[in-house]
Amino acid sequence: MSNIKNVAMITVCGRPNVGKSSLTNALVGEKIAIVSSKPQTTRNRIYGVVNRGDTQFILLDTPGLHKARSRLGDYMVKVVRESLASVEAALLLVEPIPHVGEPEKILLQRIREEKLPCVLCINKIDTVAKKDDLLAVIAAYSEAYDFDGIFPISARTRDGLDELLDEFKKYAVEGPQLFPDGMTTDQPDRQVVGEIVREKLLRNLDKEIPHGTAVEITRFIERDDEVIEVDATIYCEKASHKGIIIGKHGDMLKRISTLARQDIEKFMGTKVYLETWVKVKENWRDNVNFIRSQGYNEQ
């Protein structure tokens, strides 16, 4: 029987590639959001759920705030802005650089408009050589905003994460448990599976190509013997990109599929058969109907 009596919804926001998804995964204790070294990996808002004591923390992992260059980009920016409404607090995640950039200024202005308490998290402190460097970062951000708390952390090493959850506790409000025990994300299994395939595209392909890909799970069947059969269609924007994704003798697609299947099996806890296809859909990032069909629905 669950003893959850309080709930706190916290939006995790920041510029692209600061480690928002890595932090969400680390706090949840399970991979629910895909991660890559490329910016704009996260396209949608993802809920991560953490039960601790009598409190359920719901973390909203958002796309990195960036200058939109397509209809998909417009959608992603809109998700970030709307994710700062109707939550108890915001977490601004930054890198250990003693300068408040334009994306951070825009996010802090939006947080002011919503009159939200905000915690500053300085990520990647495992890369900081001298303590004075960290103090300079703290000083720069303290001038820009009156934060509730400032936490130097490392999502990679988990340094500072327990203290961060303790801080979140003060934003909790009395209320019923929103997600059942054992549920770590609001994403349906097939959506997580599609995102895992997309992560492998991001990690194995260069330059602009992976940003021009979308993944649609066209078949997801859980058999009686608990084996899961998955068919995934990878969409790209150019015929030349299709050739690169497939690779010589199909080697690249085989590599992507194998890595994806291994992670899907870890997530689902059972054997998975995965088949992948590649199709060309020119300029799909500016095709409103296609974007909506992929689940990027404007609220």
Short mmCIF file of C-alpha atoms in Angstrom, two decimals:
data_model
loop_
_atom_site.label_atom_id
_atom_site.label_comp_id
_atom_site.label_asym_id
_atom_site.label_seq_id
_atom_site.Cartn_x
_atom_site.Cartn_y
_atom_site.Cartn_z
CA MET A 1 0.00 0.00 0.00
CA SER A 2 1.43 3.35 -1.03
CA ASN A 3 1.91 6.07 1.59
CA ILE A 4 2.09 8.97 -0.89
CA LYS A 5 0.37 12.04 0.57
CA ASN A 6 2.11 14.86 -1.29
CA VAL A 7 2.91 15.70 -4.91
CA ALA A 8 5.42 18.12 -6.43
CA MET A 9 5.60 18.91 -10.16
CA ILE A 10 8.97 20.37 -11.21
CA THR A 11 9.86 21.57 -14.72
CA VAL A 12 13.45 20.83 -15.77
CA CYS A 13 14.46 23.47 -18.30
CA GLY A 14 17.61 24.82 -19.93
CA ARG A 15 19.38 25.33 -23.24
CA PRO A 16 20.04 22.30 -25.52
CA ASN A 17 22.60 19.74 -24.43
CA VAL A 18 23.06 20.76 -20.78
CA GLY A 19 21.99 17.33 -19.52
CA LYS A 20 18.25 17.69 -18.76
CA SER A 21 17.40 14.16 -19.88
CA SER A 22 20.48 12.71 -18.16
CA LEU A 23 19.42 14.42 -14.92
CA THR A 24 15.82 13.20 -15.24
CA ASN A 25 17.02 9.62 -15.88
CA ALA A 26 19.42 9.80 -12.92
CA LEU A 27 16.73 11.06 -10.53
CA VAL A 28 14.18 8.49 -11.73
CA GLY A 29 16.81 5.72 -11.57
CA GLU A 30 15.80 4.39 -14.99
CA LYS A 31 16.29 5.45 -18.60
CA ILE A 32 13.02 7.10 -19.61
CA ALA A 33 14.42 9.88 -21.83
CA ILE A 34 16.90 9.39 -24.64
CA VAL A 35 20.32 10.99 -24.42
CA SER A 36 22.90 11.98 -27.02
CA SER A 37 25.69 14.52 -27.39
CA LYS A 38 23.68 16.35 -30.06
CA PRO A 39 21.42 19.31 -29.22
CA GLN A 40 17.62 19.06 -29.54
CA THR A 41 17.60 15.35 -28.72
CA THR A 42 14.39 15.73 -26.69
CA ARG A 43 11.45 16.86 -28.85
CA ASN A 44 8.52 16.45 -26.49
CA ARG A 45 7.74 16.93 -22.83
CA ILE A 46 8.40 13.76 -20.85
CA TYR A 47 7.23 13.08 -17.29
CA GLY A 48 9.63 11.27 -14.98
CA VAL A 49 8.18 9.93 -11.72
CA VAL A 50 10.08 9.55 -8.44
CA ASN A 51 8.47 8.26 -5.24
CA ARG A 52 10.41 9.17 -2.10
CA GLY A 53 8.93 8.79 1.38
CA ASP A 54 5.42 10.22 1.38
CA THR A 55 6.02 12.37 -1.71
CA GLN A 56 5.67 11.78 -5.44
CA PHE A 57 7.92 14.03 -7.52
CA ILE A 58 6.93 14.51 -11.16
CA LEU A 59 9.77 15.89 -13.28
CA LEU A 60 8.92 17.50 -16.62
CA ASP A 61 11.89 16.97 -18.94
CA THR A 62 11.62 19.54 -21.73
CA PRO A 63 13.32 20.21 -25.09
CA GLY A 64 16.23 22.63 -24.93
CA LEU A 65 15.20 26.22 -25.61
CA HIS A 66 16.61 27.15 -29.02
CA LYS A 67 15.88 29.35 -32.02
CA ALA A 68 13.25 27.50 -34.03
CA ARG A 69 14.00 26.91 -37.72
CA SER A 70 11.04 24.67 -38.63
CA ARG A 71 7.45 23.92 -37.60
CA LEU A 72 8.82 21.10 -35.45
CA GLY A 73 11.17 23.63 -33.83
CA ASP A 74 8.23 25.99 -33.19
CA TYR A 75 6.40 23.14 -31.50
CA MET A 76 9.42 22.31 -29.29
CA VAL A 77 9.79 25.93 -28.13
CA LYS A 78 6.04 26.06 -27.37
CA VAL A 79 6.38 22.90 -25.24
CA VAL A 80 9.13 24.54 -23.17
CA ARG A 81 7.09 27.69 -22.54
CA GLU A 82 3.90 25.79 -21.65
CA SER A 83 5.77 23.42 -19.34
CA LEU A 84 6.40 26.33 -16.99
CA ALA A 85 2.67 26.73 -16.34
CA SER A 86 0.79 24.80 -13.64
CA VAL A 87 3.85 23.42 -11.84
CA GLU A 88 5.08 23.97 -8.29
CA ALA A 89 8.63 25.02 -9.21
CA ALA A 90 11.22 25.25 -11.97
CA LEU A 91 14.73 23.83 -12.15
CA LEU A 92 17.07 25.75 -14.43
CA LEU A 93 19.93 23.50 -15.50
CA VAL A 94 23.11 25.18 -16.71
CA GLU A 95 26.70 24.31 -17.51
CA PRO A 96 29.57 25.59 -15.32
CA ILE A 97 30.16 28.70 -17.45
CA PRO A 98 30.24 32.10 -15.65
CA HIS A 99 27.91 33.79 -18.14
CA VAL A 100 24.12 33.97 -18.35
CA GLY A 101 23.27 33.35 -22.00
CA GLU A 102 20.22 34.42 -24.00
CA PRO A 103 18.32 31.10 -23.61
CA GLU A 104 18.76 31.30 -19.82
CA LYS A 105 17.58 34.94 -19.76
CA ILE A 106 14.47 34.03 -21.76
CA LEU A 107 13.67 31.10 -19.45
CA LEU A 108 14.19 33.20 -16.31
CA GLN A 109 11.85 35.86 -17.70
CA ARG A 110 9.21 33.19 -18.35
CA ILE A 111 9.71 31.85 -14.79
CA ARG A 112 9.23 35.41 -13.43
CA GLU A 113 6.00 35.76 -15.42
CA GLU A 114 4.68 32.56 -13.85
CA LYS A 115 5.88 33.74 -10.39
CA LEU A 116 7.55 30.35 -9.88
CA PRO A 117 10.17 29.51 -7.30
CA CYS A 118 13.30 28.40 -9.16
CA VAL A 119 16.27 26.24 -8.25
CA LEU A 120 19.53 26.64 -10.15
CA CYS A 121 21.45 23.44 -10.89
CA ILE A 122 25.00 23.75 -12.19
CA ASN A 123 25.60 20.45 -13.97
CA LYS A 124 28.84 18.73 -15.01
CA ILE A 125 30.77 19.82 -11.90
CA ASP A 126 32.93 16.72 -12.40
CA THR A 127 34.51 18.69 -15.27
CA VAL A 128 35.39 21.73 -13.11
CA ALA A 129 39.06 21.83 -12.12
CA LYS A 130 39.05 24.68 -9.58
CA LYS A 131 36.48 25.66 -6.94
CA ASP A 132 36.93 29.34 -7.86
CA ASP A 133 35.57 28.56 -11.34
CA LEU A 134 32.35 27.30 -9.75
CA LEU A 135 32.08 30.37 -7.51
CA ALA A 136 32.24 32.58 -10.60
CA VAL A 137 29.29 30.70 -12.13
CA ILE A 138 27.28 31.05 -8.90
CA ALA A 139 28.05 34.78 -8.78
CA ALA A 140 26.98 35.38 -12.40
CA TYR A 141 23.62 33.63 -11.96
CA SER A 142 22.96 35.14 -8.51
CA GLU A 143 23.07 38.57 -10.15
CA ALA A 144 20.52 37.50 -12.76
CA TYR A 145 17.86 35.95 -10.48
CA ASP A 146 16.99 35.41 -6.84
CA PHE A 147 17.09 31.59 -6.81
CA ASP A 148 15.54 29.54 -4.00
CA GLY A 149 18.68 27.42 -3.97
CA ILE A 150 21.82 26.79 -6.00
CA PHE A 151 23.03 23.20 -6.37
CA PRO A 152 26.27 22.15 -8.05
CA ILE A 153 25.59 18.63 -9.36
CA SER A 154 26.73 15.95 -11.76
CA ALA A 155 24.02 13.93 -13.48
CA ARG A 156 26.73 11.54 -14.67
CA THR A 157 28.21 10.74 -11.23
CA ARG A 158 24.97 11.45 -9.27
CA ASP A 159 26.86 13.93 -7.08
CA GLY A 160 24.40 16.27 -5.31
CA LEU A 161 21.20 14.53 -6.45
CA ASP A 162 20.01 13.43 -2.98
CA GLU A 163 20.31 17.01 -1.74
CA LEU A 164 18.36 18.18 -4.79
CA LEU A 165 15.44 15.84 -4.05
CA ASP A 166 15.46 17.04 -0.44
CA GLU A 167 15.12 20.60 -1.77
CA PHE A 168 12.18 19.59 -3.99
CA LYS A 169 10.31 18.36 -0.90
CA LYS A 170 9.50 21.92 0.17
CA TYR A 171 7.51 22.49 -3.04
CA ALA A 172 5.23 19.50 -2.46
CA VAL A 173 1.54 20.12 -1.95
CA GLU A 174 -0.92 17.81 -0.27
CA GLY A 175 -2.71 15.69 -2.81
CA PRO A 176 -3.34 12.20 -4.18
CA GLN A 177 -0.73 10.07 -5.94
CA LEU A 178 -0.92 10.90 -9.66
CA PHE A 179 1.03 7.88 -11.00
CA PRO A 180 0.72 4.32 -9.64
CA ASP A 181 3.62 2.56 -7.89
CA GLY A 182 6.19 1.21 -10.34
CA MET A 183 5.30 3.72 -13.07
CA THR A 184 8.33 5.88 -13.92
CA THR A 185 7.05 7.82 -16.95
CA ASP A 186 3.84 8.90 -18.68
CA GLN A 187 5.10 7.65 -22.05
CA PRO A 188 3.43 4.55 -23.53
CA ASP A 189 5.83 1.63 -24.12
CA ARG A 190 5.68 1.98 -27.90
CA GLN A 191 6.63 5.67 -27.65
CA VAL A 192 9.66 4.84 -25.48
CA VAL A 193 10.62 2.15 -28.01
CA GLY A 194 10.43 4.65 -30.89
CA GLU A 195 12.57 7.13 -28.94
CA ILE A 196 15.20 4.46 -28.25
CA VAL A 197 15.50 3.82 -32.01
CA ARG A 198 15.83 7.57 -32.58
CA GLU A 199 18.56 7.80 -29.94
CA LYS A 200 20.64 5.24 -31.84
CA LEU A 201 20.22 7.30 -35.01
CA LEU A 202 21.46 10.38 -33.14
CA ARG A 203 24.43 8.54 -31.72
CA ASN A 204 25.55 6.81 -34.91
CA LEU A 205 24.91 9.36 -37.65
CA ASP A 206 26.74 12.62 -38.29
CA LYS A 207 25.82 16.26 -38.74
CA GLU A 208 22.27 17.17 -39.74
CA ILE A 209 21.07 13.72 -40.81
CA PRO A 210 19.79 12.42 -37.44
CA HIS A 211 17.91 15.68 -36.76
CA GLY A 212 15.99 15.06 -39.98
CA THR A 213 14.77 11.65 -38.84
CA ALA A 214 11.53 10.55 -37.21
CA VAL A 215 10.61 7.07 -36.02
CA GLU A 216 7.13 5.55 -36.23
CA ILE A 217 6.33 2.25 -34.50
CA THR A 218 3.91 0.64 -36.95
CA ARG A 219 3.59 -2.69 -35.15
CA PHE A 220 3.93 -3.54 -31.45
CA ILE A 221 2.72 -7.00 -30.44
CA GLU A 222 3.21 -8.73 -27.08
CA ARG A 223 3.00 -12.46 -27.84
CA ASP A 224 1.71 -15.15 -25.47
CA ASP A 225 5.31 -16.31 -24.88
CA GLU A 226 6.11 -12.74 -23.70
CA VAL A 227 8.28 -12.01 -26.75
CA ILE A 228 7.57 -8.55 -28.20
CA GLU A 229 7.52 -7.99 -31.97
CA VAL A 230 8.25 -4.43 -33.09
CA ASP A 231 8.23 -2.90 -36.58
CA ALA A 232 9.81 0.56 -36.82
CA THR A 233 9.79 2.91 -39.81
CA ILE A 234 12.55 5.52 -39.91
CA TYR A 235 11.65 8.63 -41.92
CA CYS A 236 14.36 10.87 -43.38
CA GLU A 237 14.21 13.97 -45.55
CA LYS A 238 16.40 13.03 -48.53
CA ALA A 239 17.12 9.96 -50.66
CA SER A 240 20.85 10.50 -50.05
CA HIS A 241 20.19 10.36 -46.29
CA LYS A 242 18.35 7.07 -46.73
CA GLY A 243 21.46 5.54 -48.28
CA ILE A 244 23.62 6.75 -45.38
CA ILE A 245 21.18 5.42 -42.77
CA ILE A 246 21.10 1.99 -44.45
CA GLY A 247 24.87 2.00 -45.06
CA LYS A 248 27.04 -0.22 -47.20
CA HIS A 249 25.52 -3.73 -47.35
CA GLY A 250 22.94 -2.50 -44.77
CA ASP A 251 25.65 -2.32 -42.09
CA MET A 252 24.61 1.00 -40.51
CA LEU A 253 20.92 0.09 -40.24
CA LYS A 254 21.92 -3.29 -38.80
CA ARG A 255 24.10 -1.57 -36.18
CA ILE A 256 21.37 0.92 -35.24
CA SER A 257 18.76 -1.85 -35.01
CA THR A 258 20.97 -4.11 -32.86
CA LEU A 259 21.82 -1.33 -30.39
CA ALA A 260 18.15 -0.28 -30.23
CA ARG A 261 16.95 -3.85 -29.68
CA GLN A 262 19.39 -4.33 -26.79
CA ASP A 263 18.12 -1.19 -25.02
CA ILE A 264 14.47 -2.03 -25.74
CA GLU A 265 14.97 -5.47 -24.17
CA LYS A 266 16.42 -3.80 -21.06
CA PHE A 267 13.48 -1.41 -20.85
CA MET A 268 10.79 -4.04 -21.51
CA GLY A 269 12.49 -6.81 -19.50
CA THR A 270 11.88 -9.42 -22.17
CA LYS A 271 13.08 -10.66 -25.59
CA VAL A 272 12.32 -8.37 -28.52
CA TYR A 273 12.25 -8.94 -32.29
CA LEU A 274 12.84 -5.62 -34.06
CA GLU A 275 12.49 -4.96 -37.78
CA THR A 276 13.36 -1.55 -39.24
CA TRP A 277 12.63 0.15 -42.57
CA VAL A 278 13.77 3.51 -43.96
CA LYS A 279 11.48 5.81 -45.98
CA VAL A 280 11.98 9.28 -47.47
CA LYS A 281 9.53 12.02 -46.44
CA GLU A 282 10.83 15.32 -47.81
CA ASN A 283 10.66 18.38 -45.53
CA TRP A 284 8.61 16.50 -42.94
CA ARG A 285 9.72 18.90 -40.16
CA ASP A 286 7.62 21.62 -41.83
CA ASN A 287 4.66 19.32 -42.59
CA VAL A 288 2.09 20.11 -39.87
CA ASN A 289 -0.06 17.04 -40.54
CA PHE A 290 2.93 14.70 -40.43
CA ILE A 291 4.27 16.31 -37.24
CA ARG A 292 0.88 15.80 -35.59
CA SER A 293 0.73 12.20 -36.80
CA GLN A 294 4.04 11.61 -34.97
CA GLY A 295 2.52 12.69 -31.66
CA TYR A 296 3.81 16.27 -31.58
CA ASN A 297 0.32 17.65 -31.01
CA GLU A 298 -0.16 21.29 -30.09
CA GLN A 299 -2.29 21.57 -27.00
#
